[in-house]
Coordinates of C-alpha atoms in Angstrom, one line a residue:
X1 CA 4.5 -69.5 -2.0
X2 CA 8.0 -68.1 -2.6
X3 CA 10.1 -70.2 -4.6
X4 CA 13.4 -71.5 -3.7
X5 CA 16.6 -69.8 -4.6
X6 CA 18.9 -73.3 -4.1
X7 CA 20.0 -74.1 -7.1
X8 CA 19.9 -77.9 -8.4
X9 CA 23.7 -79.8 -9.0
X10 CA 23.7 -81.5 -12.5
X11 CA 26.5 -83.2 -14.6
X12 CA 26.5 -82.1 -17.8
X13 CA 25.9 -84.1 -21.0
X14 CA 26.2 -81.5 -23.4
X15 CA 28.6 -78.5 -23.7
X16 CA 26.4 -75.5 -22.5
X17 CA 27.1 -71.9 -23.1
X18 CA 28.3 -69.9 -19.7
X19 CA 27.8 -73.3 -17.8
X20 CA 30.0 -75.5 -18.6
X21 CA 31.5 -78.4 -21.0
X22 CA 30.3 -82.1 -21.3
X23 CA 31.3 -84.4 -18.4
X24 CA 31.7 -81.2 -15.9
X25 CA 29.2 -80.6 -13.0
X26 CA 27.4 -77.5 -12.6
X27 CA 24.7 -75.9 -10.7
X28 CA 21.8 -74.4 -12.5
X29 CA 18.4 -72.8 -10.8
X30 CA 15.6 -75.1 -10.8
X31 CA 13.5 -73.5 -13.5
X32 CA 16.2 -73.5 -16.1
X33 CA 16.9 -76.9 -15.3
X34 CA 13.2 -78.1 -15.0
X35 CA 12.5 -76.3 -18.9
X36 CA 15.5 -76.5 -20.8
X37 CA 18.3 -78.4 -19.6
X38 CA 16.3 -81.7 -18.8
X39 CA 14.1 -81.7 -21.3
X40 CA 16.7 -81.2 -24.4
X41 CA 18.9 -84.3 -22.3
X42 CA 21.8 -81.8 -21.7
X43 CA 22.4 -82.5 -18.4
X44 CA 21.0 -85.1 -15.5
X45 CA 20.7 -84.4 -11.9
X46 CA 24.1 -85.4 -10.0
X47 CA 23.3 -88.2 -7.7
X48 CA 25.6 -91.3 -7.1
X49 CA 24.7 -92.9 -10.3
X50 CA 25.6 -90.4 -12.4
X51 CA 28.7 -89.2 -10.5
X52 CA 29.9 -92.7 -11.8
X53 CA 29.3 -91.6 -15.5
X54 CA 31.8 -88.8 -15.2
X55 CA 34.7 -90.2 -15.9
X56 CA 33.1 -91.7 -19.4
X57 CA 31.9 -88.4 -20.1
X58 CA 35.0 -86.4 -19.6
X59 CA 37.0 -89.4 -22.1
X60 CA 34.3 -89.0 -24.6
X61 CA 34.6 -84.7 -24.3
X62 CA 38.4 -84.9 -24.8
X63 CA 38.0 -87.1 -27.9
X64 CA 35.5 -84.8 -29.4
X65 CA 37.6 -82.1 -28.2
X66 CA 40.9 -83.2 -30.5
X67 CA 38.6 -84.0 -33.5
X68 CA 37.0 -80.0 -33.1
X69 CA 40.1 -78.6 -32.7
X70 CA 41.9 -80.5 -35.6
X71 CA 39.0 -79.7 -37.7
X72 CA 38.8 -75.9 -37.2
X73 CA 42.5 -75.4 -37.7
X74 CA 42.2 -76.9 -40.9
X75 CA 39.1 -74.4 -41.7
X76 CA 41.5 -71.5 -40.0
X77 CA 44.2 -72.2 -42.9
X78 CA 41.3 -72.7 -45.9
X79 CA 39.7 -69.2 -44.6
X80 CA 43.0 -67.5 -44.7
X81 CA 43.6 -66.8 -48.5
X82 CA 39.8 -66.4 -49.0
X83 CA 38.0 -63.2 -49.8
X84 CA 34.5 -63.7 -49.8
X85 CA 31.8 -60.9 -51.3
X86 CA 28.5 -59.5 -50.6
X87 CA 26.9 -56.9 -52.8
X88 CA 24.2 -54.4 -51.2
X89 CA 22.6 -51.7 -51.7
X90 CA 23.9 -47.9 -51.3
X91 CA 23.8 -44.4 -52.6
X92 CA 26.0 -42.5 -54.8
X93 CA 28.6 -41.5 -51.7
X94 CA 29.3 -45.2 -50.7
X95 CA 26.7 -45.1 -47.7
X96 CA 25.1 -48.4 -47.0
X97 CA 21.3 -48.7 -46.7
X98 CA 21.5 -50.8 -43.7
X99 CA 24.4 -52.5 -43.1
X100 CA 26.4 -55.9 -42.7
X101 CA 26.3 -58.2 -39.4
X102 CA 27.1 -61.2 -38.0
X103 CA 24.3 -63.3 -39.3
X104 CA 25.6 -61.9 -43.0
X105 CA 28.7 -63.2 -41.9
X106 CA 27.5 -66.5 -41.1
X107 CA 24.9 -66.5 -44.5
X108 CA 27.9 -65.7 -46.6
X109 CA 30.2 -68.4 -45.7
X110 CA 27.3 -71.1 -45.5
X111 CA 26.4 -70.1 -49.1
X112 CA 30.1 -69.1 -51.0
X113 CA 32.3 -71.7 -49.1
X114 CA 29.4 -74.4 -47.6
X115 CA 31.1 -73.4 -44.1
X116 CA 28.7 -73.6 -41.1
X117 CA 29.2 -71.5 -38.1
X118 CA 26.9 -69.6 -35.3
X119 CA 26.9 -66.3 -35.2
X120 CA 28.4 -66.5 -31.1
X121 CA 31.7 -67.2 -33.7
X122 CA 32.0 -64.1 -35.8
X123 CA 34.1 -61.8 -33.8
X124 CA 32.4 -58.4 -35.2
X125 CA 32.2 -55.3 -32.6
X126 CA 29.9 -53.8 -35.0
X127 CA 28.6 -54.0 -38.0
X128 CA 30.1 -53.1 -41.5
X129 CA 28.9 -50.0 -43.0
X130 CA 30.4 -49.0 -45.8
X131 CA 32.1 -50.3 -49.2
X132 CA 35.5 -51.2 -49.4
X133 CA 37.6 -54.6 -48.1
X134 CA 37.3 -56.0 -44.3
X135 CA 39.0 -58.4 -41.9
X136 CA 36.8 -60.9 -40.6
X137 CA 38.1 -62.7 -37.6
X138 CA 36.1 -65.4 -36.2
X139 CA 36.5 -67.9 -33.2
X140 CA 35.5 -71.1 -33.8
X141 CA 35.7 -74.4 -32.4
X142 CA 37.9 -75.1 -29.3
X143 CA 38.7 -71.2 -29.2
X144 CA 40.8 -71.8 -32.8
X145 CA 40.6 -68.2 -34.2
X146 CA 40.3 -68.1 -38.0
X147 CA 40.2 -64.4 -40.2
X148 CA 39.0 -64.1 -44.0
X149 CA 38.4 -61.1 -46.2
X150 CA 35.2 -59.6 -47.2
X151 CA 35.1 -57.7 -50.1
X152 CA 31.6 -55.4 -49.7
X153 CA 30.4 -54.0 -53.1
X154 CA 27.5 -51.8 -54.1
X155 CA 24.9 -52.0 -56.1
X156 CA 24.8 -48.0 -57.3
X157 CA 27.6 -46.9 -58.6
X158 CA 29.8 -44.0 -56.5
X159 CA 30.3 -41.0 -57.7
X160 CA 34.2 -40.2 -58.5
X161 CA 35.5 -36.8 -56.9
X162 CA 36.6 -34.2 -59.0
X163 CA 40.2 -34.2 -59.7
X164 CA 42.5 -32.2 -58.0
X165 CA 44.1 -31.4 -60.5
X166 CA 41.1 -29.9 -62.3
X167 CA 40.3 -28.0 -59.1
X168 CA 43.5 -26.2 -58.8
X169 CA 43.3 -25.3 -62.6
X170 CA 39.4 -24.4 -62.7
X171 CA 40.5 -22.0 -59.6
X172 CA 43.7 -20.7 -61.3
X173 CA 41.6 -19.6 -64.5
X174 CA 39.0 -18.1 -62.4
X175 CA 41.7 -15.7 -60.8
X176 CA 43.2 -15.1 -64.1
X177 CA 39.6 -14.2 -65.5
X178 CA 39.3 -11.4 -62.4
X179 CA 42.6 -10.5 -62.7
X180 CA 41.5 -9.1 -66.1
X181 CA 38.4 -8.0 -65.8
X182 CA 39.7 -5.5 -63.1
X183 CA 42.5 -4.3 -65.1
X184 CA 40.0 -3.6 -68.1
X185 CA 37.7 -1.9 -65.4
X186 CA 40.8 0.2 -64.4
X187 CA 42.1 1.3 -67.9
X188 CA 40.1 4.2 -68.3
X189 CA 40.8 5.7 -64.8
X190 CA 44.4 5.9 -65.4
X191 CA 44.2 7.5 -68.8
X192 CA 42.1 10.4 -67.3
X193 CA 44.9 10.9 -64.6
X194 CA 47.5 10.3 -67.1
X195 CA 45.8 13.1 -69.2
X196 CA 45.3 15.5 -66.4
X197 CA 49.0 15.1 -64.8
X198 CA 50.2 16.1 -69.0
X199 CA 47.8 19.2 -69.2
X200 CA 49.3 20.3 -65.0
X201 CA 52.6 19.8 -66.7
X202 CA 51.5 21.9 -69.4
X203 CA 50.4 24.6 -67.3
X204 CA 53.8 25.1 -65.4
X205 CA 55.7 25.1 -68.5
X206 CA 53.8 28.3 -69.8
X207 CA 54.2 30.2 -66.2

């Protein structure tokens, strides 16, 4: 038997991701409503008893709503001036053997500043994959945004370049040293013609 396609009005008791926010009605197809939605106590179905509980709902969401907001502005500010640090493991050009993600993100700040956030709040279009320093913005609570610094070392050390400096000398030398070597190679050759031009003018003197 085909199932129905009509999906099933509900007021929400929870905030639910790409739904909607506590004390709001939404419509949700039966199967997600039947498996997750009722059974976690997110949302009821919307009938005239519960239509009645909306207006509670919606005071008791705005209250949470001030108290989330004031809360993850003040986290905002604390995150500002911090720059956090992961150290991982890497060759001698810098290149990370794997690399860092949002769930890093999220580990890090739970374990350096006791901060707890989901990873749907790291704001990271890919992840980090080198050394070096890094903004990291996240969106937290009530759409506050919040950035911090992460500082990612490696466990092998990198390799320095050569200088410059020593290039353009190393080079410099190395011309000089050719330079040399074909004027030594050339030295005989010009004494022969030197000799032979002497004995021509030699020649025309006596004539």
């Amino acid at each position: 038997m085909k199932q129905s396609n009509t999906k099933t009005k509900l007021l929400l008791l929870e905030d639910v991701t790409n739904l909607g926010r506590k004390g709001e009605l939404a419509s949700a197809k039966p199967g997600f409503v039947r498996n997750f939605l009722l059974p976690q106590k997110k949302a009821v179905i919307a009938d005239k008893r519960t239509i009645r509980m909306q207006e509670k709902l919606r005071e008791e969401r705005e209250v949470q709503a001030a108290a989330d907001k004031k809360e993850a502005e003040a986290l905002a500010k604390r995150l500002e001036s911090k720059t956090l640090s992961i150290t991982v493991k890497n060759d001698s050009q810098g290149h990370l053997y794997g690399s860092v993600a949002s769930a890093d993100i999220v580990k890090i700040l739970e374990e350096q500043e006791g901060i707890k956030i989901e990873r749907k709040h790291v704001l990271l279009l890919k992840p980090i994959k080198s050394l070096g320093v890094f903004d990291v913005q996240l969106r937290l609570k009530e759409d506050v945004p919040a950035t911090f610094k992460l500082k990612v070392d490696g466990e092998t050390k990198v390799r320095e370049p050569e200088s410059l400096v020593e290039v353009v000398e190393e080079g410099a030398e190395a011309q000089e040293a050719a330079a040399d070597e074909e004027a030594a190679e050339d030295l005989p050759m010009r004494s022969e013609r030197e000799k032979e031009m002497k004995e021509e003018l030699e020649e025309r003197s006596k004539e």
